[in-house]
CSV table of C-alpha atoms in Angstrom, one decimal:
chain,number,residue,atom,x,y,z
A,1,MET,CA,-0.1,3.8,0.0
A,2,LEU,CA,-1.7,1.3,2.3
A,3,THR,CA,-0.5,-1.9,0.1
A,4,VAL,CA,3.1,-0.5,0.0
A,5,VAL,CA,3.1,-0.2,4.2
A,6,LEU,CA,1.4,-3.4,4.5
A,7,SER,CA,3.9,-5.2,1.9
A,8,ILE,CA,7.0,-3.7,3.9
A,9,LEU,CA,5.6,-4.9,7.2
A,10,PHE,CA,5.1,-8.3,5.9
A,11,GLY,CA,8.5,-8.3,4.5
A,12,VAL,CA,9.7,-7.1,7.7
A,13,ALA,CA,8.1,-9.7,9.4
A,14,ALA,CA,9.2,-12.5,7.0
A,15,PHE,CA,13.0,-11.6,7.4
A,16,ILE,CA,12.6,-11.5,11.4
A,17,SER,CA,11.0,-14.8,11.3
A,18,GLY,CA,13.4,-16.1,8.8
A,19,ALA,CA,16.4,-14.9,11.3
A,20,VAL,CA,14.6,-16.4,14.2
A,21,ILE,CA,14.4,-19.8,12.3
A,22,LEU,CA,18.3,-19.6,11.0
A,23,GLN,CA,19.0,-18.9,14.9
A,24,SER,CA,17.1,-21.9,16.1
A,25,ALA,CA,18.5,-24.0,13.5
A,26,ALA,CA,22.3,-23.1,14.3
A,27,LEU,CA,21.7,-23.5,17.9
A,28,GLY,CA,20.0,-26.9,17.3
A,29,LEU,CA,23.2,-28.1,15.1
A,30,ARG,CA,25.6,-26.6,18.0
A,31,TYR,CA,23.5,-28.6,20.6
A,32,TRP,CA,23.5,-31.6,18.4
A,33,LYS,CA,27.5,-31.7,17.9
A,34,ALA,CA,27.8,-31.3,21.4
A,35,ILE,CA,25.7,-34.3,22.3
A,36,SER,CA,27.5,-36.2,19.6
A,37,ALA,CA,30.9,-35.3,20.9
A,38,GLN,CA,29.9,-36.7,24.0
A,39,MET,CA,28.6,-39.7,23.0
A,40,GLU,CA,31.9,-40.4,21.1
A,41,ARG,CA,33.8,-39.7,24.3
A,42,GLU,CA,31.7,-41.9,26.4
A,43,ARG,CA,32.2,-44.8,23.5
A,44,ILE,CA,35.8,-44.2,23.4
A,45,SER,CA,36.4,-44.0,27.2
A,46,SER,CA,34.0,-47.3,27.8
A,47,ARG,CA,36.1,-49.5,24.9
A,48,PRO,CA,39.0,-51.5,26.2
A,49,ALA,CA,42.5,-50.4,25.9
A,50,ARG,CA,44.5,-51.4,23.1
A,51,VAL,CA,47.4,-53.5,23.2
A,52,THR,CA,50.1,-51.8,21.3
A,53,ARG,CA,52.6,-54.0,19.4
A,54,ALA,CA,56.1,-54.1,20.3
A,55,PRO,CA,58.5,-52.9,17.3
A,56,LEU,CA,59.5,-55.5,15.1
A,57,GLY,CA,62.8,-57.1,16.1
A,58,ALA,CA,62.0,-56.5,20.1
A,59,ARG,CA,61.6,-59.6,22.0
A,60,SER,CA,58.1,-60.2,23.6
A,61,PRO,CA,58.0,-60.7,27.3
A,62,VAL,CA,56.5,-64.1,26.9
A,63,ARG,CA,59.9,-64.9,24.5
A,64,ARG,CA,62.0,-63.4,27.2
A,65,ILE,CA,60.6,-65.3,29.8
A,66,VAL,CA,60.7,-68.7,28.0
A,67,ARG,CA,64.4,-68.1,27.2
A,68,GLN,CA,65.5,-67.2,30.7
A,69,GLN,CA,63.7,-70.4,32.1
A,70,ALA,CA,65.7,-72.3,29.0
A,71,ILE,CA,68.8,-70.5,30.1
A,72,ASN,CA,68.5,-71.5,33.9
A,73,ARG,CA,67.1,-75.1,33.3
A,74,GLU,CA,69.9,-77.8,33.8
A,75,PRO,CA,70.8,-79.7,30.6
A,76,ALA,CA,69.2,-83.0,30.3
A,77,PRO,CA,71.2,-86.1,30.9
A,78,LEU,CA,72.7,-87.6,27.7
A,79,PHE,CA,71.6,-91.1,28.9
A,80,ALA,CA,69.0,-92.1,31.3
A,81,VAL,CA,69.8,-95.1,33.3
């Protein structure tokens, strides 16, 4: 009879300790995920902004400026004297 009571008590104690271990593991996993997400946000925010490319066929601003300068420029003389 005593062994049955002791085995039940030890079983309950083992169940409770297992539940506590699982609970702390879940809490640690949640904490680790929160820290890694925060580190990822900081890494992304500290990264320089990406330069987005213009769609194909669109003129780049540099080409547009050079083209406008070429239009505004006076034509070169045909014969230099």
